Tab-separated table of C-alpha atoms (C1' of nucleotides) in Angstrom:
chain	number	residue	atom	x	y	z
A	1	MET	CA	-9.278	34.876	6.567
A	2	ALA	CA	-8.754	35.252	10.277
A	3	ALA	CA	-5.100	35.244	11.441
A	4	ALA	CA	-5.520	32.190	13.631
A	5	SER	CA	-6.755	30.125	10.667
A	6	ILE	CA	-4.542	27.582	9.048
A	7	SER	CA	-3.810	28.349	5.393
A	8	LYS	CA	-4.802	26.081	2.567
A	9	ASP	CA	-1.113	25.312	1.898
A	10	GLU	CA	-0.668	24.290	5.476
A	11	ILE	CA	-3.800	22.086	5.273
A	12	VAL	CA	-2.403	20.303	2.256
A	13	ASP	CA	0.885	19.883	4.009
A	14	ARG	CA	-0.765	18.089	6.865
A	15	LEU	CA	-2.845	16.036	4.475
A	16	PHE	CA	0.387	15.040	2.730
A	17	ALA	CA	1.885	13.923	5.994
A	18	VAL	CA	-1.117	11.938	7.138
A	19	PHE	CA	-1.522	10.103	3.807
A	20	GLN	CA	2.206	9.443	3.705
A	21	GLU	CA	2.230	7.996	7.235
A	22	GLN	CA	-1.015	6.167	7.253
A	23	GLY	CA	-1.765	5.561	3.573
A	24	PHE	CA	-4.923	6.661	1.813
A	25	ASP	CA	-7.107	3.823	2.922
A	26	GLY	CA	-5.468	3.762	6.378
A	27	ALA	CA	-6.155	7.509	7.097
A	28	SER	CA	-9.658	8.302	8.233
A	29	LEU	CA	-11.259	11.726	8.282
A	30	SER	CA	-10.870	11.681	12.040
A	31	ASP	CA	-7.087	11.326	11.517
A	32	VAL	CA	-7.094	14.145	9.060
A	33	SER	CA	-9.232	16.294	11.378
A	34	ARG	CA	-6.857	15.690	14.218
A	35	ALA	CA	-3.731	16.441	12.052
A	36	THR	CA	-5.194	19.701	10.757
A	37	GLY	CA	-7.055	20.842	13.849
A	38	LEU	CA	-10.115	21.240	11.634
A	39	GLY	CA	-13.536	19.807	12.135
A	40	LYS	CA	-14.916	17.535	9.462
A	41	SER	CA	-17.229	20.268	8.191
A	42	SER	CA	-14.348	22.652	7.735
A	43	LEU	CA	-12.523	19.905	5.734
A	44	TYR	CA	-15.600	19.557	3.516
A	45	HIS	CA	-15.629	23.339	3.007
A	46	HIS	CA	-12.154	23.154	1.552
A	47	PHE	CA	-12.693	19.783	-0.185
A	48	PRO	CA	-16.375	19.407	-1.123
A	49	ASP	CA	-15.699	16.050	-2.780
A	50	GLY	CA	-14.128	14.648	0.371
A	51	LYS	CA	-11.255	12.287	0.685
A	52	LEU	CA	-10.762	11.836	-3.040
A	53	GLN	CA	-10.360	15.504	-3.533
A	54	MET	CA	-7.898	15.541	-0.613
A	55	ALA	CA	-5.858	12.902	-2.429
A	56	GLN	CA	-5.904	14.913	-5.574
A	57	ALA	CA	-4.650	17.924	-3.716
A	58	VAL	CA	-1.938	15.979	-2.218
A	59	LEU	CA	-0.981	14.559	-5.614
A	60	GLU	CA	-0.830	18.163	-7.043
A	61	ARG	CA	1.440	19.183	-4.137
A	62	ALA	CA	3.704	16.138	-4.760
A	63	THR	CA	3.886	17.025	-8.492
A	64	ALA	CA	4.766	20.619	-7.667
A	65	VAL	CA	7.509	19.409	-5.250
A	66	ILE	CA	8.939	17.060	-7.874
A	67	ASP	CA	8.757	19.822	-10.519
A	68	SER	CA	10.681	22.413	-8.450
A	69	GLU	CA	12.932	20.237	-6.264
A	70	ILE	CA	13.798	17.441	-8.680
A	71	ALA	CA	13.072	18.427	-12.286
A	72	GLY	CA	13.977	22.035	-11.524
A	73	VAL	CA	17.205	21.134	-9.863
A	74	ALA	CA	18.057	18.613	-12.581
A	75	LYS	CA	17.738	21.433	-15.143
A	76	SER	CA	19.678	24.003	-13.216
A	77	ALA	CA	23.112	25.357	-14.126
A	78	LEU	CA	25.041	23.708	-11.294
A	79	PRO	CA	27.561	20.904	-11.977
A	80	LEU	CA	25.898	17.499	-12.472
A	81	LYS	CA	27.535	16.110	-9.336
A	82	VAL	CA	26.093	18.994	-7.172
A	83	ARG	CA	22.544	18.711	-8.729
A	84	ILE	CA	22.433	15.051	-8.058
A	85	ARG	CA	23.649	15.493	-4.502
A	86	LYS	CA	20.882	18.088	-3.882
A	87	ILE	CA	18.289	15.708	-5.249
A	88	VAL	CA	19.527	12.817	-3.155
A	89	ALA	CA	19.504	15.056	-0.009
A	90	LEU	CA	15.970	16.011	-0.711
A	91	LEU	CA	14.786	12.389	-1.197
A	92	ASN	CA	16.675	11.373	1.967
A	93	GLN	CA	14.852	14.052	3.828
A	94	ILE	CA	11.339	13.453	2.404
A	95	TYR	CA	11.629	9.684	3.184
A	96	SER	CA	13.387	10.164	6.545
A	97	GLY	CA	16.379	8.119	5.553
A	98	GLY	CA	14.097	5.438	4.094
A	99	ARG	CA	11.870	5.000	7.146
A	100	THR	CA	8.639	6.681	5.798
A	101	GLN	CA	6.694	5.665	2.791
A	102	CYS	CA	6.159	7.517	-0.505
A	103	VAL	CA	2.805	9.265	-0.738
A	104	LEU	CA	2.615	8.512	-4.481
A	105	GLY	CA	3.090	4.735	-3.778
A	106	ARG	CA	0.436	4.888	-1.062
A	107	ILE	CA	-2.069	6.466	-3.333
A	108	ALA	CA	-1.110	4.169	-6.229
A	109	THR	CA	-1.866	1.042	-4.146
A	110	SER	CA	-4.952	2.419	-2.499
A	111	SER	CA	-8.681	2.030	-3.463
A	112	VAL	CA	-8.884	5.439	-5.113
A	113	ARG	CA	-7.658	4.348	-8.490
A	114	SER	CA	-8.954	5.572	-11.835
A	115	ASP	CA	-9.911	9.083	-10.927
A	116	THR	CA	-6.377	9.974	-9.781
A	117	LEU	CA	-4.418	7.722	-12.139
A	118	ASP	CA	-3.820	10.597	-14.571
A	119	GLY	CA	-2.275	12.619	-11.769
A	120	LEU	CA	-0.115	9.694	-10.642
A	121	ARG	CA	1.132	9.217	-14.182
A	122	VAL	CA	2.066	12.828	-14.526
A	123	ALA	CA	3.944	12.894	-11.167
A	124	PHE	CA	5.894	9.747	-11.976
A	125	ASP	CA	6.643	10.683	-15.532
A	126	LEU	CA	7.998	14.015	-14.336
A	127	TRP	CA	10.196	12.335	-11.737
A	128	ILE	CA	11.405	9.586	-14.213
A	129	GLY	CA	12.122	12.213	-16.876
A	130	ALA	CA	14.310	14.216	-14.549
A	131	ILE	CA	16.344	11.177	-13.504
A	132	ALA	CA	16.583	10.179	-17.087
A	133	SER	CA	18.044	13.559	-18.075
A	134	LEU	CA	20.665	13.216	-15.358
A	135	ALA	CA	21.513	9.712	-16.586
A	136	GLU	CA	21.837	10.899	-20.106
A	137	GLU	CA	24.077	13.759	-19.021
A	138	SER	CA	26.288	11.266	-17.241
A	139	GLY	CA	26.966	9.532	-20.554
A	140	MET	CA	24.155	7.023	-21.057
A	141	PRO	CA	22.536	6.745	-24.479
A	142	ALA	CA	18.974	8.206	-24.372
A	143	ARG	CA	17.130	5.010	-24.533
A	144	ARG	CA	19.128	3.367	-21.835
A	145	ALA	CA	18.808	6.469	-19.638
A	146	GLY	CA	15.079	6.203	-19.900
A	147	THR	CA	14.860	2.623	-18.702
A	148	PHE	CA	17.637	3.329	-16.094
A	149	ALA	CA	15.315	6.085	-14.685
A	150	GLU	CA	12.251	3.912	-14.606
A	151	ASP	CA	14.104	1.068	-12.901
A	152	TRP	CA	15.728	3.447	-10.468
A	153	VAL	CA	12.405	5.023	-9.375
A	154	ALA	CA	11.024	1.487	-9.038
A	155	ARG	CA	14.034	0.543	-6.949
A	156	LEU	CA	13.409	3.463	-4.612
A	157	GLN	CA	9.710	2.641	-4.237
A	158	GLY	CA	10.545	-0.923	-3.519
A	159	ALA	CA	13.278	-0.046	-0.993
A	160	LEU	CA	10.623	1.726	1.020
A	161	ILE	CA	8.430	-1.289	0.952
A	162	MET	CA	11.301	-3.428	2.074
A	163	GLN	CA	11.987	-1.053	4.957
A	164	ALA	CA	8.289	-1.301	6.020
A	165	ALA	CA	8.545	-5.046	5.986
A	166	THR	CA	11.959	-5.696	7.498
A	167	GLY	CA	13.046	-2.431	9.107
A	168	ASP	CA	16.218	-2.483	6.987
A	169	THR	CA	17.101	0.796	5.208
A	170	GLY	CA	20.044	-0.722	3.324
A	171	ALA	CA	18.197	-1.004	-0.007
A	172	PHE	CA	17.152	2.608	0.234
A	173	GLU	CA	20.690	3.831	1.030
A	174	ARG	CA	22.147	1.900	-1.842
A	175	ALA	CA	19.534	3.198	-4.188
A	176	LEU	CA	20.588	6.768	-3.323
A	177	ASP	CA	24.215	5.795	-3.658
A	178	ALA	CA	23.608	4.449	-7.147
A	179	LEU	CA	22.283	7.847	-8.145
A	180	ILE	CA	25.259	9.652	-6.658
A	181	GLU	CA	27.551	7.328	-8.656
A	182	LEU	CA	26.046	8.716	-11.815
A	183	GLY	CA	27.529	12.087	-10.977
A	184	GLU	CA	30.966	10.902	-9.975
A	185	LYS	CA	31.940	9.439	-13.292
A	186	ASP	CA	31.615	12.424	-15.488
A	187	THR	CA	32.633	16.016	-15.978
A	188	GLY	CA	29.092	17.329	-15.261
B	1	MET	CA	-16.254	-32.006	6.958
B	2	ALA	CA	-19.168	-32.140	4.597
B	3	ALA	CA	-18.150	-32.585	0.887
B	4	ALA	CA	-19.718	-29.311	-0.210
B	5	SER	CA	-17.614	-27.444	2.309
B	6	ILE	CA	-14.666	-25.430	1.232
B	7	SER	CA	-11.409	-26.616	2.731
B	8	LYS	CA	-9.268	-24.464	5.009
B	9	ASP	CA	-6.546	-24.425	2.331
B	10	GLU	CA	-9.012	-23.149	-0.151
B	11	ILE	CA	-10.223	-20.515	2.268
B	12	VAL	CA	-6.661	-19.238	2.703
B	13	ASP	CA	-6.254	-19.334	-1.151
B	14	ARG	CA	-9.170	-17.006	-1.501
B	15	LEU	CA	-7.972	-14.744	1.329
B	16	PHE	CA	-4.624	-14.575	-0.423
B	17	ALA	CA	-6.166	-13.512	-3.676
B	18	VAL	CA	-8.480	-10.877	-1.983
B	19	PHE	CA	-5.663	-9.313	0.029
B	20	GLN	CA	-3.391	-9.327	-3.008
B	21	GLU	CA	-6.081	-7.598	-5.121
B	22	GLN	CA	-7.584	-5.170	-2.689
B	23	GLY	CA	-4.928	-4.749	-0.090
B	24	PHE	CA	-5.367	-5.489	3.596
B	25	ASP	CA	-6.914	-2.100	4.456
B	26	GLY	CA	-8.904	-2.168	1.297
B	27	ALA	CA	-10.390	-5.568	1.729
B	28	SER	CA	-13.471	-5.736	3.944
B	29	LEU	CA	-15.001	-8.816	5.619
B	30	SER	CA	-17.781	-8.515	3.132
B	31	ASP	CA	-15.272	-8.866	0.239
B	32	VAL	CA	-13.772	-11.910	2.042
B	33	SER	CA	-17.228	-13.308	2.599
B	34	ARG	CA	-18.063	-12.946	-1.065
B	35	ALA	CA	-14.751	-14.448	-2.156
B	36	THR	CA	-15.028	-17.477	0.043
B	37	GLY	CA	-18.805	-18.022	-0.147
B	38	LEU	CA	-18.765	-18.105	3.671
B	39	GLY	CA	-20.842	-16.014	6.080
B	40	LYS	CA	-19.019	-13.650	8.433
B	41	SER	CA	-19.669	-15.958	11.349
B	42	SER	CA	-18.111	-18.906	9.541
B	43	LEU	CA	-15.081	-16.718	8.919
B	44	TYR	CA	-14.839	-16.044	12.653
B	45	HIS	CA	-15.130	-19.730	13.295
B	46	HIS	CA	-12.006	-20.370	11.282
B	47	PHE	CA	-10.238	-17.156	12.401
B	48	PRO	CA	-11.410	-16.118	15.860
B	49	ASP	CA	-9.094	-13.096	15.914
B	50	GLY	CA	-10.636	-11.701	12.789
B	51	LYS	CA	-8.830	-9.986	9.915
B	52	LEU	CA	-5.493	-9.922	11.666
B	53	GLN	CA	-5.462	-13.648	11.991
B	54	MET	CA	-6.463	-13.829	8.315
B	55	ALA	CA	-3.462	-11.837	7.375
B	56	GLN	CA	-1.232	-14.068	9.333
B	57	ALA	CA	-2.646	-17.123	7.623
B	58	VAL	CA	-1.988	-15.516	4.277
B	59	LEU	CA	1.512	-14.608	5.367
B	60	GLU	CA	2.195	-18.251	6.364
B	61	ARG	CA	0.891	-19.331	3.010
B	62	ALA	CA	3.125	-16.880	1.236
B	63	THR	CA	6.028	-18.095	3.192
B	64	ALA	CA	5.324	-21.713	2.361
B	65	VAL	CA	5.129	-20.821	-1.330
B	66	ILE	CA	8.427	-18.964	-1.203
B	67	ASP	CA	9.954	-21.922	0.550
B	68	SER	CA	8.896	-24.509	-1.937
B	69	GLU	CA	8.651	-22.713	-5.183
B	70	ILE	CA	11.588	-20.263	-4.826
B	71	ALA	CA	13.999	-21.472	-2.057
B	72	GLY	CA	13.216	-25.068	-2.790
B	73	VAL	CA	13.715	-24.609	-6.550
B	74	ALA	CA	16.905	-22.600	-6.001
B	75	LYS	CA	18.361	-25.513	-4.045
B	76	SER	CA	17.365	-28.256	-6.479
B	77	ALA	CA	19.791	-30.201	-8.643
B	78	LEU	CA	18.795	-28.589	-11.946
B	79	PRO	CA	21.189	-26.409	-13.863
B	80	LEU	CA	21.329	-22.802	-12.597
B	81	LYS	CA	19.824	-21.511	-15.803
B	82	VAL	CA	16.810	-23.802	-15.574
B	83	ARG	CA	16.159	-23.067	-11.815
B	84	ILE	CA	16.224	-19.370	-12.445
B	85	ARG	CA	13.918	-19.757	-15.362
B	86	LYS	CA	11.433	-21.725	-13.236
B	87	ILE	CA	11.475	-19.096	-10.579
B	88	VAL	CA	10.940	-16.281	-13.075
B	89	ALA	CA	8.092	-18.133	-14.576
B	90	LEU	CA	6.465	-18.528	-11.147
B	91	LEU	CA	6.891	-14.846	-10.355
B	92	ASN	CA	5.518	-13.874	-13.670
B	93	GLN	CA	2.495	-16.010	-13.011
B	94	ILE	CA	1.901	-14.912	-9.431
B	95	TYR	CA	2.026	-11.201	-10.407
B	96	SER	CA	0.158	-11.689	-13.688
B	97	GLY	CA	2.935	-10.300	-15.729
B	98	GLY	CA	3.352	-7.365	-13.371
B	99	ARG	CA	-0.244	-6.325	-13.266
B	100	THR	CA	-1.130	-7.454	-9.695
B	101	GLN	CA	0.381	-6.407	-6.475
B	102	CYS	CA	2.424	-8.550	-4.070
B	103	VAL	CA	0.539	-9.576	-0.969
B	104	LEU	CA	3.643	-9.152	1.209
B	105	GLY	CA	3.992	-5.594	0.061
B	106	ARG	CA	0.284	-4.926	0.726
B	107	ILE	CA	0.536	-6.221	4.214
B	108	ALA	CA	3.772	-4.407	4.814
B	109	THR	CA	2.181	-1.066	3.920
B	110	SER	CA	-1.031	-1.715	5.733
B	111	SER	CA	-2.175	-0.714	9.242
B	112	VAL	CA	-1.612	-4.208	10.646
B	113	ARG	CA	2.081	-3.619	11.477
B	114	SER	CA	3.851	-4.837	14.562
B	115	ASP	CA	1.948	-8.070	15.112
B	116	THR	CA	2.870	-9.436	11.719
B	117	LEU	CA	6.182	-7.890	11.263
B	118	ASP	CA	8.043	-10.996	12.335
B	119	GLY	CA	6.261	-12.992	9.720
B	120	LEU	CA	6.965	-10.455	7.052
B	121	ARG	CA	10.710	-10.443	7.901
B	122	VAL	CA	10.734	-14.283	7.722
B	123	ALA	CA	9.136	-14.231	4.346
B	124	PHE	CA	11.365	-11.639	2.844
B	125	ASP	CA	14.474	-13.024	4.312
B	126	LEU	CA	13.665	-16.435	2.841
B	127	TRP	CA	13.073	-14.917	-0.511
B	128	ILE	CA	16.218	-12.709	-0.405
B	129	GLY	CA	18.293	-15.612	0.716
B	130	ALA	CA	17.201	-17.799	-2.177
B	131	ILE	CA	18.043	-15.079	-4.703
B	132	ALA	CA	21.341	-14.504	-2.972
B	133	SER	CA	22.286	-18.090	-3.375
B	134	LEU	CA	21.515	-17.878	-7.045
B	135	ALA	CA	23.555	-14.778	-7.408
B	136	GLU	CA	26.535	-16.373	-5.573
B	137	GLU	CA	26.358	-19.396	-7.753
B	138	SER	CA	26.508	-17.188	-10.842
B	139	GLY	CA	29.879	-15.964	-9.617
B	140	MET	CA	29.264	-13.079	-7.323
B	141	PRO	CA	31.182	-12.838	-4.104
B	142	ALA	CA	28.985	-13.614	-1.042
B	143	ARG	CA	28.592	-10.100	0.239
B	144	ARG	CA	27.730	-8.631	-3.060
B	145	ALA	CA	25.280	-11.475	-3.713
B	146	GLY	CA	23.411	-10.537	-0.528
B	147	THR	CA	22.972	-6.894	-1.459
B	148	PHE	CA	22.196	-7.809	-5.026
B	149	ALA	CA	19.330	-9.969	-3.757
B	150	GLU	CA	17.930	-7.348	-1.378
B	151	ASP	CA	18.142	-4.798	-4.166
B	152	TRP	CA	16.541	-7.055	-6.699
B	153	VAL	CA	13.569	-7.935	-4.445
B	154	ALA	CA	13.154	-4.182	-3.761
B	155	ARG	CA	13.297	-3.590	-7.468
B	156	LEU	CA	10.529	-6.155	-8.078
B	157	GLN	CA	8.341	-4.651	-5.360
B	158	GLY	CA	8.831	-1.144	-6.768
B	159	ALA	CA	8.080	-2.302	-10.267
B	160	LEU	CA	4.675	-3.433	-9.084
B	161	ILE	CA	4.073	-0.041	-7.485
B	162	MET	CA	5.064	1.549	-10.764
B	163	GLN	CA	2.655	-0.562	-12.766
B	164	ALA	CA	-0.132	0.419	-10.322
B	165	ALA	CA	0.658	4.040	-10.827
B	166	THR	CA	1.393	4.179	-14.486
B	167	GLY	CA	0.053	0.979	-16.040
B	168	ASP	CA	3.481	0.237	-17.455
B	169	THR	CA	4.901	-3.238	-16.962
B	170	GLY	CA	8.326	-2.462	-18.330
B	171	ALA	CA	10.082	-2.175	-15.036
B	172	PHE	CA	8.674	-5.563	-13.935
B	173	GLU	CA	9.713	-7.262	-17.162
B	174	ARG	CA	13.254	-5.818	-16.961
B	175	ALA	CA	13.520	-6.966	-13.320
B	176	LEU	CA	12.744	-10.529	-14.352
B	177	ASP	CA	15.174	-10.214	-17.281
B	178	ALA	CA	17.931	-9.139	-14.849
B	179	LEU	CA	17.423	-12.372	-12.917
B	180	ILE	CA	17.493	-14.433	-16.049
B	181	GLU	CA	20.756	-12.832	-17.083
B	182	LEU	CA	22.320	-14.156	-13.894
B	183	GLY	CA	21.880	-17.644	-15.225
B	184	GLU	CA	23.122	-16.977	-18.740
B	185	LYS	CA	26.650	-16.009	-17.847
B	186	ASP	CA	27.663	-19.126	-15.963
B	187	THR	CA	28.095	-22.908	-16.230
B	188	GLY	CA	25.380	-23.539	-13.621
C	1	DG	C1'	-19.475	-25.688	10.506
C	2	DT	C1'	-22.604	-22.640	8.659
C	3	DC	C1'	-26.418	-19.750	8.869
C	4	DT	C1'	-29.513	-15.399	10.244
C	5	DA	C1'	-29.769	-11.611	13.000
C	6	DT	C1'	-27.882	-8.007	15.401
C	7	DA	C1'	-24.898	-5.507	18.413
C	8	DA	C1'	-21.287	-1.848	18.797
C	9	DC	C1'	-18.614	1.036	16.575
C	10	DG	C1'	-16.402	4.072	13.214
C	11	DG	C1'	-16.424	5.514	8.552
C	12	DG	C1'	-17.646	9.422	5.160
C	13	DA	C1'	-20.587	12.962	4.588
C	14	DT	C1'	-24.290	16.784	5.508
C	15	DA	C1'	-27.309	20.587	7.876
C	16	DG	C1'	-27.562	24.535	9.953
C	17	DA	C1'	-26.001	27.777	13.652
C	18	DC	C1'	-22.621	31.171	14.468
D	1	DG	C1'	-14.684	29.503	7.689
D	2	DT	C1'	-15.459	26.917	11.611
D	3	DC	C1'	-18.343	24.685	14.846
D	4	DT	C1'	-21.878	21.181	16.948
D	5	DA	C1'	-24.891	17.803	16.003
D	6	DT	C1'	-26.404	14.327	13.325
D	7	DC	C1'	-27.387	10.993	9.446
D	8	DC	C1'	-26.638	6.867	7.091
D	9	DC	C1'	-24.039	3.272	5.930
D	10	DG	C1'	-20.432	-0.241	6.133
D	11	DT	C1'	-17.386	-2.191	9.216
D	12	DT	C1'	-15.735	-5.620	12.646
D	13	DA	C1'	-17.447	-8.711	15.688
D	14	DT	C1'	-20.778	-11.702	18.449
D	15	DA	C1'	-25.060	-14.583	19.841
D	16	DG	C1'	-27.685	-18.255	19.115
D	17	DA	C1'	-30.413	-21.259	16.046
D	18	DC	C1'	-29.734	-25.196	12.925
DNA sequence: GTCTATAACGGGATAGAC
DNA sequence: GTCTATCCCGTTATAGAC
């Protein structure tokens, strides 16, 4: 508990960043060690089950962020238009305008698989549910709002892939715009 | 050139499958060796620069497939509706109904990066261009057809990520349906 | 053109001192 | 709770026989 020590929250923050930037398979323990300033043994003190447990911690953090910054905002008392703009601003920041990957996607396409699949489902369902509630509020029938949300999240994930492949952030920007348009055509 | 030997084309086929299933970072030379039935030294005989060169060969193969099976079909003399259905059938087959990843996406999000980025751009641009020409034929103005195609390919890529995360192929199926709809509302 | 064998390195993970 | 030192294994890659 020494003052100079990095907190567990900060450790998970760094893990989040490393996995987001390098991917789960692409990030080595040495990378994690460098990013946190902690030796490998210290890392195993915090995460006895190693990299897999680190991924789960990152997944929990991602879920918490989605819960408070997306689902939470979506449920708040602000006008629909404002809520949507806040969420779009957050996504734009997290993904650096479309130039960094999504940590959920990186874990989903990694070799971890089955152990963390439940956590991934929870995170995506929470995200999709929040977008669906916004879509429904904007006037869509419930069923259509559900598929809209799934398709929209997929579109965002794919836009990040496209950027990685081509360097073009256009698809990402248009995806965010499409969400904003939801809020413009209604009373909120 | 012995009869029992596997051809270079077949080797690249197996490489394609391994990288598609395991990802570039996730596939080891042992995996490749097992999939091809070739020893590691034989692999280095065919690909002196190792894994990176294997990825480039796979990328070239992917580009060739897109060129003949997507761009080629899109330019053929068949009715628009038929061309689109052929392309959709191919995509459904390549991605096993949405249950396997795209090798382009896997390379794009791997640690290979800069060396192969040109090849990735070429492959995606070819794909996007083919979809754009179909969209334009269906009645969209040129500019809108271009963004439609980019967004549609992004949507498909993201749908595969979503399936990996949640097991749900709904987004993939709806993406294919959206392409089919392009062909239904026109004379072709 | 493929094999066996092995080098050289980095990966994840652990022991034990402090 | 962090460190140094180390283990074991898999990885990429190479050498040389056939």
